């Protein structure tokens, strides 16, 4: 064994080789030394366990090839681009919606340059970073002002911490939602230091339930849009209009967590109806929070709209600085919101709406091209078909809302062959992500963006 150990090269000897010099120039001296030491340690372990030199030590070229691969892997970003063929357009695990070209341009411009983030160019003095968004929100929704944080959960936390710490918040039992990662409304309330008061039952809540729960310690009445599930059958709920009237009677504000946050009439796009922010503002709701990266079609953000006095209180809370967005997100969000000033172009400009509104004829054409491209790559073990499917708008958001779609399905006699194929798809430069159902592998066309790049990758 000692003789094998003596065959291991020293770091100094390795660094004198031309391959090492080249790697040092490309990846730096320290990283080459560190990774070389790791490989040599692996070799020592193999000698101890198997009393044999590993192949990459016996062959110097193999050693430097492996060293180069390790260094290259260290330099590459692990968050890789993928092709989403799951059938879920706003897939939380795959980054939800795609930004518009204008949002991407605005974000990269902010990355490359100094921008007037908190500076009023006309007045020549400091301003607030949310001002651009606030002006747009006023124009789009009729709300007096807006506050922007890093996601909608943060928006809810900020509202609760600002106005309800040490106080009670009344919410219908049927609206105590849990979102992805076991993140629950009651947990957010506990974190904000307020007391949750549940009223009604899971399926039925009445106005009198809220009225009977009001005490001198009530901070506000709260509505939560249950976008990730629906209760059907014998149900009853209280509208924002009714709650606003009750709130005025007791001088209590009404707050709505709208979640997905639509700014356009979804039915006009032949999509399932979703409550709009403008509707809640018009109903008199004091504060409305919603997401920027779901139905809005922009970057991850939480937006709170409402009266100027309450928004100013939110802006002054210490948590706001903890939760605020940077120049890149705010630039992309502003660019996204500006699309809504030209509603007729939304399906052309916003990728989310473009994917959701594709016609079945368009999907049929794509399915045929995808099937043809795959058939040239797969052997006789696999059977390809084009089948109807129901795509989801979202996974965490609107998972119960489906749209007619088409998928290329792949089946095989052996399930192991399908598993091997799925594994192979994940090795592509941009992995192809589909889903298993009914003993087939489904590749849904509604959720895939950059379809031409997918076809080109298969061709290569």
Short mmCIF file of C-alpha atoms in Angstrom, two decimals:
data_model
loop_
_atom_site.label_atom_id
_atom_site.label_comp_id
_atom_site.label_asym_id
_atom_site.label_seq_id
_atom_site.Cartn_x
_atom_site.Cartn_y
_atom_site.Cartn_z
CA UNK A 1 0.00 0.00 0.00
CA UNK A 2 2.84 2.41 0.81
CA UNK A 3 4.19 1.85 -2.67
CA UNK A 4 0.84 2.98 -4.09
CA UNK A 5 0.85 6.08 -1.91
CA UNK A 6 4.33 6.96 -3.21
CA UNK A 7 2.94 6.99 -6.76
CA UNK A 8 0.62 9.88 -5.92
CA UNK A 9 2.01 13.11 -7.41
CA UNK A 10 2.68 16.13 -5.22
CA UNK A 11 0.78 19.37 -5.70
CA UNK A 12 4.03 21.16 -6.63
CA UNK A 13 4.79 18.57 -9.32
CA UNK A 14 1.29 18.84 -10.75
CA UNK A 15 1.38 22.63 -10.87
CA UNK A 16 4.48 22.55 -13.09
CA UNK A 17 2.64 20.65 -15.83
CA UNK A 18 1.44 22.68 -18.88
CA UNK A 19 -2.17 21.54 -18.30
CA UNK A 20 -2.05 22.93 -14.75
CA UNK A 21 -0.62 26.25 -15.91
CA UNK A 22 -3.45 26.56 -18.41
CA UNK A 23 -6.05 25.73 -15.76
CA UNK A 24 -4.52 28.28 -13.37
CA UNK A 25 -4.83 30.98 -16.02
CA UNK A 26 -8.47 30.09 -16.61
CA UNK A 27 -9.66 29.37 -13.05
CA UNK A 28 -6.99 30.89 -10.69
CA UNK A 29 -4.13 29.21 -8.84
CA UNK A 30 -5.94 28.76 -5.50
CA UNK A 31 -8.95 26.98 -7.01
CA UNK A 32 -6.70 24.59 -8.99
CA UNK A 33 -4.74 23.74 -5.83
CA UNK A 34 -7.90 23.17 -3.80
CA UNK A 35 -9.55 20.86 -6.35
CA UNK A 36 -6.30 18.98 -6.99
CA UNK A 37 -6.03 18.28 -3.26
CA UNK A 38 -9.59 16.97 -3.23
CA UNK A 39 -8.80 14.57 -6.09
CA UNK A 40 -5.65 13.36 -4.36
CA UNK A 41 -7.59 12.76 -1.17
CA UNK A 42 -10.11 10.71 -3.15
CA UNK A 43 -7.21 8.70 -4.52
CA UNK A 44 -5.85 8.03 -1.00
CA UNK A 45 -9.27 6.76 0.12
CA UNK A 46 -9.46 4.40 -2.88
CA UNK A 47 -6.00 3.04 -2.11
CA UNK A 48 -7.06 2.35 1.49
CA UNK A 49 -10.36 0.74 0.52
CA UNK A 50 -9.35 -1.15 -2.64
CA UNK A 51 -5.52 -1.33 -2.57
CA UNK A 52 -5.39 0.08 -6.09
CA UNK A 53 -4.68 3.40 -7.81
CA UNK A 54 -7.72 5.06 -9.41
CA UNK A 55 -7.62 5.41 -13.19
CA UNK A 56 -7.34 9.19 -13.07
CA UNK A 57 -4.01 8.89 -11.20
CA UNK A 58 -2.54 6.27 -13.50
CA UNK A 59 -3.26 8.51 -16.52
CA UNK A 60 -2.03 12.10 -16.14
CA UNK A 61 -4.27 13.34 -18.97
CA UNK A 62 -7.29 11.79 -17.26
CA UNK A 63 -6.33 13.57 -14.02
CA UNK A 64 -6.23 17.00 -15.63
CA UNK A 65 -9.41 16.28 -17.61
CA UNK A 66 -11.22 15.45 -14.36
CA UNK A 67 -9.69 18.48 -12.64
CA UNK A 68 -10.86 20.70 -15.48
CA UNK A 69 -14.41 19.28 -15.28
CA UNK A 70 -14.55 19.96 -11.53
CA UNK A 71 -13.35 23.52 -11.98
CA UNK A 72 -15.78 24.14 -14.84
CA UNK A 73 -18.64 22.81 -12.71
CA UNK A 74 -17.67 25.20 -9.91
CA UNK A 75 -17.85 28.16 -12.28
CA UNK A 76 -21.29 27.33 -13.70
CA UNK A 77 -24.55 28.61 -12.23
CA UNK A 78 -26.58 25.72 -10.83
CA UNK A 79 -29.96 27.34 -11.41
CA UNK A 80 -30.36 26.08 -14.98
CA UNK A 81 -32.86 26.99 -17.65
CA UNK A 82 -35.43 24.26 -18.30
CA UNK A 83 -38.28 23.66 -20.71
CA UNK A 84 -41.55 23.53 -18.76
CA UNK A 85 -43.80 20.88 -20.31
CA UNK A 86 -45.57 20.01 -17.06
CA UNK A 87 -48.84 21.62 -18.10
CA UNK A 88 -48.63 24.12 -15.23
CA UNK A 89 -47.98 27.57 -16.65
CA UNK A 90 -47.17 29.35 -13.37
CA UNK A 91 -45.14 26.52 -11.88
CA UNK A 92 -43.76 27.57 -8.50
CA UNK A 93 -40.89 25.07 -8.60
CA UNK A 94 -39.87 26.27 -12.06
CA UNK A 95 -39.83 29.97 -11.25
CA UNK A 96 -43.47 30.83 -12.05
CA UNK A 97 -44.06 33.33 -14.84
CA UNK A 98 -41.60 34.71 -17.38
CA UNK A 99 -40.90 38.42 -17.61
CA UNK A 100 -41.77 40.50 -20.63
CA UNK A 101 -38.97 41.73 -22.87
CA UNK A 102 -39.50 45.28 -21.57
CA UNK A 103 -39.24 44.08 -17.97
CA UNK A 104 -36.02 42.19 -18.79
CA UNK A 105 -34.60 45.26 -20.51
CA UNK A 106 -35.53 47.51 -17.57
CA UNK A 107 -33.95 45.07 -15.10
CA UNK A 108 -30.69 44.68 -17.04
CA UNK A 109 -30.51 48.45 -17.50
CA UNK A 110 -30.77 48.85 -13.72
CA UNK A 111 -28.04 46.22 -13.25
CA UNK A 112 -25.60 47.98 -15.57
CA UNK A 113 -26.19 51.59 -14.56
CA UNK A 114 -26.93 53.92 -11.70
CA UNK A 115 -30.64 54.72 -11.72
CA UNK A 116 -32.77 57.38 -10.02
CA UNK A 117 -34.10 54.90 -7.47
CA UNK A 118 -34.60 57.28 -4.56
CA UNK A 119 -33.85 60.54 -6.35
CA UNK A 120 -36.29 63.03 -7.82
CA UNK A 121 -34.51 64.32 -10.93
CA UNK A 122 -36.86 67.28 -11.40
CA UNK A 123 -36.64 68.45 -7.80
CA UNK A 124 -33.01 67.46 -7.35
CA UNK A 125 -33.63 65.83 -3.98
CA UNK A 126 -34.25 62.47 -2.35
CA UNK A 127 -37.54 60.68 -3.00
CA UNK A 128 -39.04 57.29 -2.12
CA UNK A 129 -38.17 54.14 -4.09
CA UNK A 130 -41.85 53.10 -4.35
CA UNK A 131 -42.97 56.39 -5.94
CA UNK A 132 -42.87 55.21 -9.57
CA UNK A 133 -44.95 52.14 -8.71
CA UNK A 134 -47.33 54.19 -6.57
CA UNK A 135 -48.08 56.59 -9.41
CA UNK A 136 -48.78 53.71 -11.79
CA UNK A 137 -50.98 51.88 -9.28
CA UNK A 138 -53.04 55.02 -8.75
CA UNK A 139 -53.60 55.25 -12.50
CA UNK A 140 -54.41 51.55 -12.93
CA UNK A 141 -56.52 50.82 -9.85
CA UNK A 142 -57.78 54.10 -8.44
CA UNK A 143 -55.96 53.47 -5.14
CA UNK A 144 -54.28 56.48 -3.58
CA UNK A 145 -50.87 54.89 -3.02
CA UNK A 146 -48.84 51.66 -3.02
CA UNK A 147 -46.14 49.95 -1.00
CA UNK A 148 -43.86 47.28 -2.52
CA UNK A 149 -42.13 44.43 -0.66
CA UNK A 150 -40.45 41.19 -1.76
CA UNK A 151 -43.52 38.91 -1.91
CA UNK A 152 -47.18 38.77 -0.91
CA UNK A 153 -46.51 36.86 2.34
CA UNK A 154 -44.23 39.74 3.32
CA UNK A 155 -46.99 42.18 2.39
CA UNK A 156 -49.43 40.42 4.73
CA UNK A 157 -46.82 40.32 7.50
CA UNK A 158 -46.15 44.05 7.14
CA UNK A 159 -49.85 44.96 7.27
CA UNK A 160 -50.40 42.83 10.37
CA UNK A 161 -47.27 44.08 12.15
CA UNK A 162 -48.11 47.72 11.42
CA UNK A 163 -51.78 47.79 12.37
CA UNK A 164 -52.53 44.70 14.47
CA UNK A 165 -49.60 43.98 16.77
CA UNK A 166 -51.00 43.04 20.18
CA UNK A 167 -54.54 43.21 18.78
CA UNK A 168 -57.13 40.89 17.22
CA UNK A 169 -57.76 40.20 13.55
CA UNK A 170 -61.05 38.63 12.49
CA UNK A 171 -60.92 36.12 9.62
CA UNK A 172 -63.38 33.53 8.33
CA UNK A 173 -62.39 29.97 9.22
CA UNK A 174 -62.85 28.99 5.57
CA UNK A 175 -60.14 31.48 4.52
CA UNK A 176 -57.26 30.30 6.72
CA UNK A 177 -55.22 29.12 3.79
CA UNK A 178 -51.92 27.29 3.67
CA UNK A 179 -49.67 28.10 0.75
CA UNK A 180 -46.57 26.27 -0.50
CA UNK A 181 -44.04 24.99 2.00
CA UNK A 182 -46.61 24.66 4.82
CA UNK A 183 -46.74 28.47 5.13
CA UNK A 184 -50.01 29.38 6.82
CA UNK A 185 -51.99 32.55 7.48
CA UNK A 186 -52.20 31.75 11.24
CA UNK A 187 -48.40 31.43 11.34
CA UNK A 188 -47.94 34.84 9.73
CA UNK A 189 -50.33 36.34 12.29
CA UNK A 190 -48.42 34.76 15.16
CA UNK A 191 -45.16 36.12 13.75
CA UNK A 192 -46.69 39.59 13.50
CA UNK A 193 -47.70 39.46 17.16
CA UNK A 194 -51.46 39.62 16.67
CA UNK A 195 -54.27 37.32 17.73
CA UNK A 196 -56.28 35.43 15.15
CA UNK A 197 -60.03 35.35 15.76
CA UNK A 198 -61.71 32.68 13.62
CA UNK A 199 -65.38 33.16 12.76
CA UNK A 200 -67.94 31.00 10.99
CA UNK A 201 -67.33 27.45 9.84
CA UNK A 202 -65.23 25.93 7.07
CA UNK A 203 -68.02 26.18 4.51
CA UNK A 204 -70.31 28.95 5.82
CA UNK A 205 -69.57 32.35 7.33
CA UNK A 206 -72.15 35.11 7.83
CA UNK A 207 -71.90 38.85 8.51
CA UNK A 208 -73.26 38.32 12.03
CA UNK A 209 -70.25 36.09 12.76
CA UNK A 210 -67.92 39.04 12.18
CA UNK A 211 -70.18 41.42 14.09
CA UNK A 212 -70.36 39.15 17.13
CA UNK A 213 -66.56 38.79 17.21
CA UNK A 214 -65.78 42.53 17.24
CA UNK A 215 -64.29 43.79 20.51
CA UNK A 216 -62.50 46.93 21.62
CA UNK A 217 -59.24 45.13 20.82
CA UNK A 218 -60.12 44.38 17.16
CA UNK A 219 -57.55 45.83 14.75
CA UNK A 220 -59.34 45.12 11.47
CA UNK A 221 -61.53 42.74 9.51
CA UNK A 222 -59.66 40.58 7.02
CA UNK A 223 -60.56 38.71 3.84
CA UNK A 224 -58.24 36.13 2.26
CA UNK A 225 -58.80 35.06 -1.33
CA UNK A 226 -58.63 31.26 -1.42
CA UNK A 227 -56.97 31.04 -4.82
CA UNK A 228 -55.39 27.63 -4.19
CA UNK A 229 -58.59 25.74 -3.29
CA UNK A 230 -62.38 25.98 -3.59
CA UNK A 231 -65.22 24.90 -1.32
CA UNK A 232 -68.32 23.85 -3.22
CA UNK A 233 -71.85 22.88 -2.24
CA UNK A 234 -73.58 24.30 0.83
CA UNK A 235 -71.48 27.45 1.21
CA UNK A 236 -71.79 31.05 2.27
CA UNK A 237 -69.26 33.88 2.53
CA UNK A 238 -69.29 37.60 3.21
CA UNK A 239 -68.33 40.01 0.43
CA UNK A 240 -65.89 42.89 0.80
CA UNK A 241 -68.77 45.35 0.29
CA UNK A 242 -70.59 43.91 3.31
CA UNK A 243 -67.44 43.91 5.41
CA UNK A 244 -66.65 47.52 4.45
CA UNK A 245 -70.11 48.60 5.58
CA UNK A 246 -69.62 46.75 8.89
CA UNK A 247 -66.15 48.24 9.26
CA UNK A 248 -67.50 51.77 8.85
CA UNK A 249 -70.14 51.06 11.48
CA UNK A 250 -67.43 50.16 14.01
CA UNK A 251 -64.67 52.42 12.59
CA UNK A 252 -62.58 49.39 11.64
CA UNK A 253 -60.47 49.07 8.47
CA UNK A 254 -60.94 46.14 6.10
CA UNK A 255 -57.90 44.38 4.63
CA UNK A 256 -57.87 41.88 1.75
CA UNK A 257 -55.10 39.41 0.90
CA UNK A 258 -55.87 38.88 -2.78
CA UNK A 259 -52.91 36.58 -3.43
CA UNK A 260 -52.68 36.09 -7.19
CA UNK A 261 -53.56 39.70 -7.95
CA UNK A 262 -55.22 40.14 -11.33
CA UNK A 263 -55.27 43.63 -12.85
CA UNK A 264 -57.25 42.62 -15.93
CA UNK A 265 -60.61 40.98 -16.58
CA UNK A 266 -59.64 37.35 -17.10
CA UNK A 267 -63.00 36.52 -18.66
CA UNK A 268 -62.29 38.97 -21.47
CA UNK A 269 -59.34 36.72 -22.34
CA UNK A 270 -61.56 33.61 -22.19
CA UNK A 271 -59.86 32.57 -18.95
CA UNK A 272 -61.43 31.60 -15.59
CA UNK A 273 -62.63 34.66 -13.69
CA UNK A 274 -60.45 36.02 -10.90
CA UNK A 275 -61.21 38.95 -8.57
CA UNK A 276 -59.48 42.14 -9.70
CA UNK A 277 -57.58 44.57 -7.53
CA UNK A 278 -59.62 47.44 -8.98
CA UNK A 279 -62.83 45.80 -7.77
CA UNK A 280 -61.60 45.61 -4.19
CA UNK A 281 -60.43 49.22 -4.24
CA UNK A 282 -63.80 50.32 -5.64
CA UNK A 283 -65.56 48.32 -2.92
CA UNK A 284 -63.86 50.49 -0.33
CA UNK A 285 -61.32 48.00 1.03
CA UNK A 286 -58.70 49.95 2.96
CA UNK A 287 -55.68 47.79 2.04
CA UNK A 288 -55.32 45.16 -0.70
CA UNK A 289 -52.22 42.99 -1.06
CA UNK A 290 -51.29 40.84 -4.06
CA UNK A 291 -48.36 39.19 -5.86
CA UNK A 292 -46.28 40.53 -8.71
CA UNK A 293 -45.19 37.16 -10.09
CA UNK A 294 -48.48 35.32 -10.53
CA UNK A 295 -51.33 36.68 -12.64
CA UNK A 296 -49.70 40.10 -12.78
CA UNK A 297 -46.97 38.55 -14.94
CA UNK A 298 -43.95 40.27 -13.43
CA UNK A 299 -41.13 39.67 -10.93
CA UNK A 300 -41.60 38.28 -7.45
CA UNK A 301 -42.99 41.08 -5.33
CA UNK A 302 -45.75 41.87 -2.88
CA UNK A 303 -47.81 44.97 -3.60
CA UNK A 304 -50.07 46.71 -1.08
CA UNK A 305 -52.50 49.35 -2.34
CA UNK A 306 -54.82 51.58 -0.36
CA UNK A 307 -55.31 54.95 1.24
CA UNK A 308 -52.34 57.30 1.39
CA UNK A 309 -52.34 57.63 5.20
CA UNK A 310 -52.26 53.88 5.82
CA UNK A 311 -49.64 53.30 3.10
CA UNK A 312 -47.42 55.95 4.71
CA UNK A 313 -47.65 54.07 8.02
CA UNK A 314 -46.54 50.90 6.26
CA UNK A 315 -43.62 52.74 4.66
CA UNK A 316 -42.46 54.02 8.06
CA UNK A 317 -42.53 50.63 9.81
CA UNK A 318 -39.03 49.18 10.50
CA UNK A 319 -40.01 45.93 8.74
CA UNK A 320 -40.42 47.79 5.45
CA UNK A 321 -36.67 48.27 5.14
CA UNK A 322 -36.16 44.56 5.84
CA UNK A 323 -38.68 43.56 3.18
CA UNK A 324 -38.12 46.20 0.51
CA UNK A 325 -37.20 45.42 -3.11
CA UNK A 326 -34.02 46.46 -4.91
CA UNK A 327 -33.63 48.53 -8.06
CA UNK A 328 -33.74 45.49 -10.35
CA UNK A 329 -37.09 44.18 -9.11
CA UNK A 330 -38.65 47.65 -8.97
CA UNK A 331 -37.52 48.42 -12.52
CA UNK A 332 -38.95 45.15 -13.83
CA UNK A 333 -42.18 45.65 -11.88
CA UNK A 334 -42.65 49.17 -13.23
CA UNK A 335 -42.10 47.94 -16.79
CA UNK A 336 -44.62 45.13 -16.22
CA UNK A 337 -47.25 47.50 -14.82
CA UNK A 338 -46.83 49.84 -17.80
CA UNK A 339 -48.06 47.05 -20.06
CA UNK A 340 -51.45 47.40 -18.37
CA UNK A 341 -51.75 50.93 -19.71
CA UNK A 342 -52.22 49.25 -23.11
CA UNK A 343 -54.56 46.32 -22.25
CA UNK A 344 -55.18 45.27 -25.85
CA UNK A 345 -51.53 44.23 -26.13
CA UNK A 346 -51.29 42.18 -22.95
CA UNK A 347 -51.44 38.78 -24.66
CA UNK A 348 -48.65 39.84 -27.02
CA UNK A 349 -46.39 41.48 -24.45
CA UNK A 350 -46.77 39.39 -21.28
CA UNK A 351 -45.57 35.77 -21.66
CA UNK A 352 -47.99 34.51 -18.98
CA UNK A 353 -51.03 35.72 -20.87
CA UNK A 354 -49.58 34.61 -24.20
CA UNK A 355 -49.20 31.04 -22.94
CA UNK A 356 -52.61 30.99 -21.26
CA UNK A 357 -54.48 32.24 -24.32
CA UNK A 358 -52.92 30.00 -27.00
CA UNK A 359 -55.51 28.40 -29.27
CA UNK A 360 -55.88 24.64 -29.54
CA UNK A 361 -55.00 24.91 -33.24
CA UNK A 362 -51.70 26.52 -32.29
CA UNK A 363 -51.05 23.83 -29.70
CA UNK A 364 -51.89 21.11 -32.24
CA UNK A 365 -49.27 22.48 -34.63
CA UNK A 366 -46.67 22.55 -31.85
CA UNK A 367 -47.59 19.05 -30.70
CA UNK A 368 -47.09 17.66 -34.19
CA UNK A 369 -43.68 19.30 -34.49
CA UNK A 370 -42.62 18.08 -31.06
CA UNK A 371 -43.82 14.54 -31.79
CA UNK A 372 -41.91 14.56 -35.07
CA UNK A 373 -38.76 15.85 -33.37
CA UNK A 374 -38.93 13.22 -30.64
CA UNK A 375 -39.67 10.37 -33.03
CA UNK A 376 -36.30 10.97 -34.68
CA UNK A 377 -34.58 10.65 -31.31
CA UNK A 378 -36.39 7.69 -29.73
CA UNK A 379 -36.20 4.02 -30.65
CA UNK A 380 -38.99 1.47 -31.12
CA UNK A 381 -39.46 0.93 -27.37
CA UNK A 382 -41.39 4.20 -27.16
CA UNK A 383 -44.88 4.97 -28.47
CA UNK A 384 -45.68 8.63 -29.17
CA UNK A 385 -49.20 10.07 -29.28
CA UNK A 386 -50.89 13.47 -29.23
CA UNK A 387 -53.62 13.53 -26.58
CA UNK A 388 -55.98 16.11 -25.07
CA UNK A 389 -55.04 17.33 -21.62
CA UNK A 390 -56.07 19.83 -18.96
CA UNK A 391 -53.36 22.34 -18.15
CA UNK A 392 -53.19 24.29 -14.88
CA UNK A 393 -52.84 28.03 -14.64
CA UNK A 394 -50.71 27.69 -11.52
CA UNK A 395 -49.44 25.21 -8.95
CA UNK A 396 -49.59 27.16 -5.68
CA UNK A 397 -51.80 29.81 -7.25
CA UNK A 398 -55.02 28.74 -9.02
CA UNK A 399 -54.24 24.99 -9.05
CA UNK A 400 -57.92 24.13 -9.50
CA UNK A 401 -58.32 26.32 -12.59
CA UNK A 402 -57.66 24.31 -15.74
CA UNK A 403 -57.53 25.05 -19.45
CA UNK A 404 -57.94 22.68 -22.41
CA UNK A 405 -54.58 21.72 -23.82
CA UNK A 406 -52.69 19.13 -25.85
CA UNK A 407 -49.76 16.95 -24.90
CA UNK A 408 -47.35 14.57 -26.55
CA UNK A 409 -47.50 11.38 -24.50
CA UNK A 410 -44.79 8.75 -24.41
CA UNK A 411 -45.50 5.18 -23.32
CA UNK A 412 -43.46 1.99 -23.19
CA UNK A 413 -43.97 -1.63 -22.21
CA UNK A 414 -41.43 -1.30 -19.42
CA UNK A 415 -41.83 1.48 -16.86
CA UNK A 416 -38.05 1.39 -16.43
CA UNK A 417 -37.69 2.60 -20.03
CA UNK A 418 -39.88 5.64 -19.27
CA UNK A 419 -37.88 6.40 -16.13
CA UNK A 420 -34.68 6.15 -18.14
CA UNK A 421 -36.12 8.52 -20.74
CA UNK A 422 -37.12 11.06 -18.10
CA UNK A 423 -33.59 10.87 -16.70
CA UNK A 424 -32.15 11.36 -20.17
CA UNK A 425 -34.33 14.44 -20.76
CA UNK A 426 -32.81 15.96 -17.62
CA UNK A 427 -29.30 15.66 -19.06
CA UNK A 428 -30.09 17.96 -21.99
CA UNK A 429 -28.42 21.42 -22.03
CA UNK A 430 -31.83 22.76 -20.95
CA UNK A 431 -33.60 19.83 -19.27
CA UNK A 432 -37.07 18.88 -20.47
CA UNK A 433 -39.46 18.69 -17.50
CA UNK A 434 -42.73 16.79 -17.97
CA UNK A 435 -44.89 14.67 -15.67
CA UNK A 436 -46.00 11.07 -15.20
CA UNK A 437 -49.70 10.12 -15.28
CA UNK A 438 -51.67 7.05 -16.40
CA UNK A 439 -48.40 5.12 -16.93
CA UNK A 440 -47.30 7.63 -19.56
CA UNK A 441 -44.90 10.55 -19.68
CA UNK A 442 -46.79 13.73 -20.61
CA UNK A 443 -45.28 16.74 -22.37
CA UNK A 444 -47.91 19.49 -22.32
CA UNK A 445 -47.56 22.20 -24.94
CA UNK A 446 -49.44 25.02 -23.19
CA UNK A 447 -46.81 25.62 -20.54
CA UNK A 448 -43.69 25.59 -22.71
CA UNK A 449 -42.10 28.90 -23.62
CA UNK A 450 -39.42 29.36 -26.31
CA UNK A 451 -40.81 26.44 -28.26
CA UNK A 452 -38.50 27.05 -31.24
CA UNK A 453 -35.46 26.69 -28.98
CA UNK A 454 -36.85 23.37 -27.74
CA UNK A 455 -37.20 22.08 -31.30
CA UNK A 456 -33.73 23.31 -32.18
CA UNK A 457 -32.25 21.56 -29.13
CA UNK A 458 -33.89 18.29 -30.17
CA UNK A 459 -32.60 18.75 -33.71
CA UNK A 460 -29.03 19.19 -32.40
#
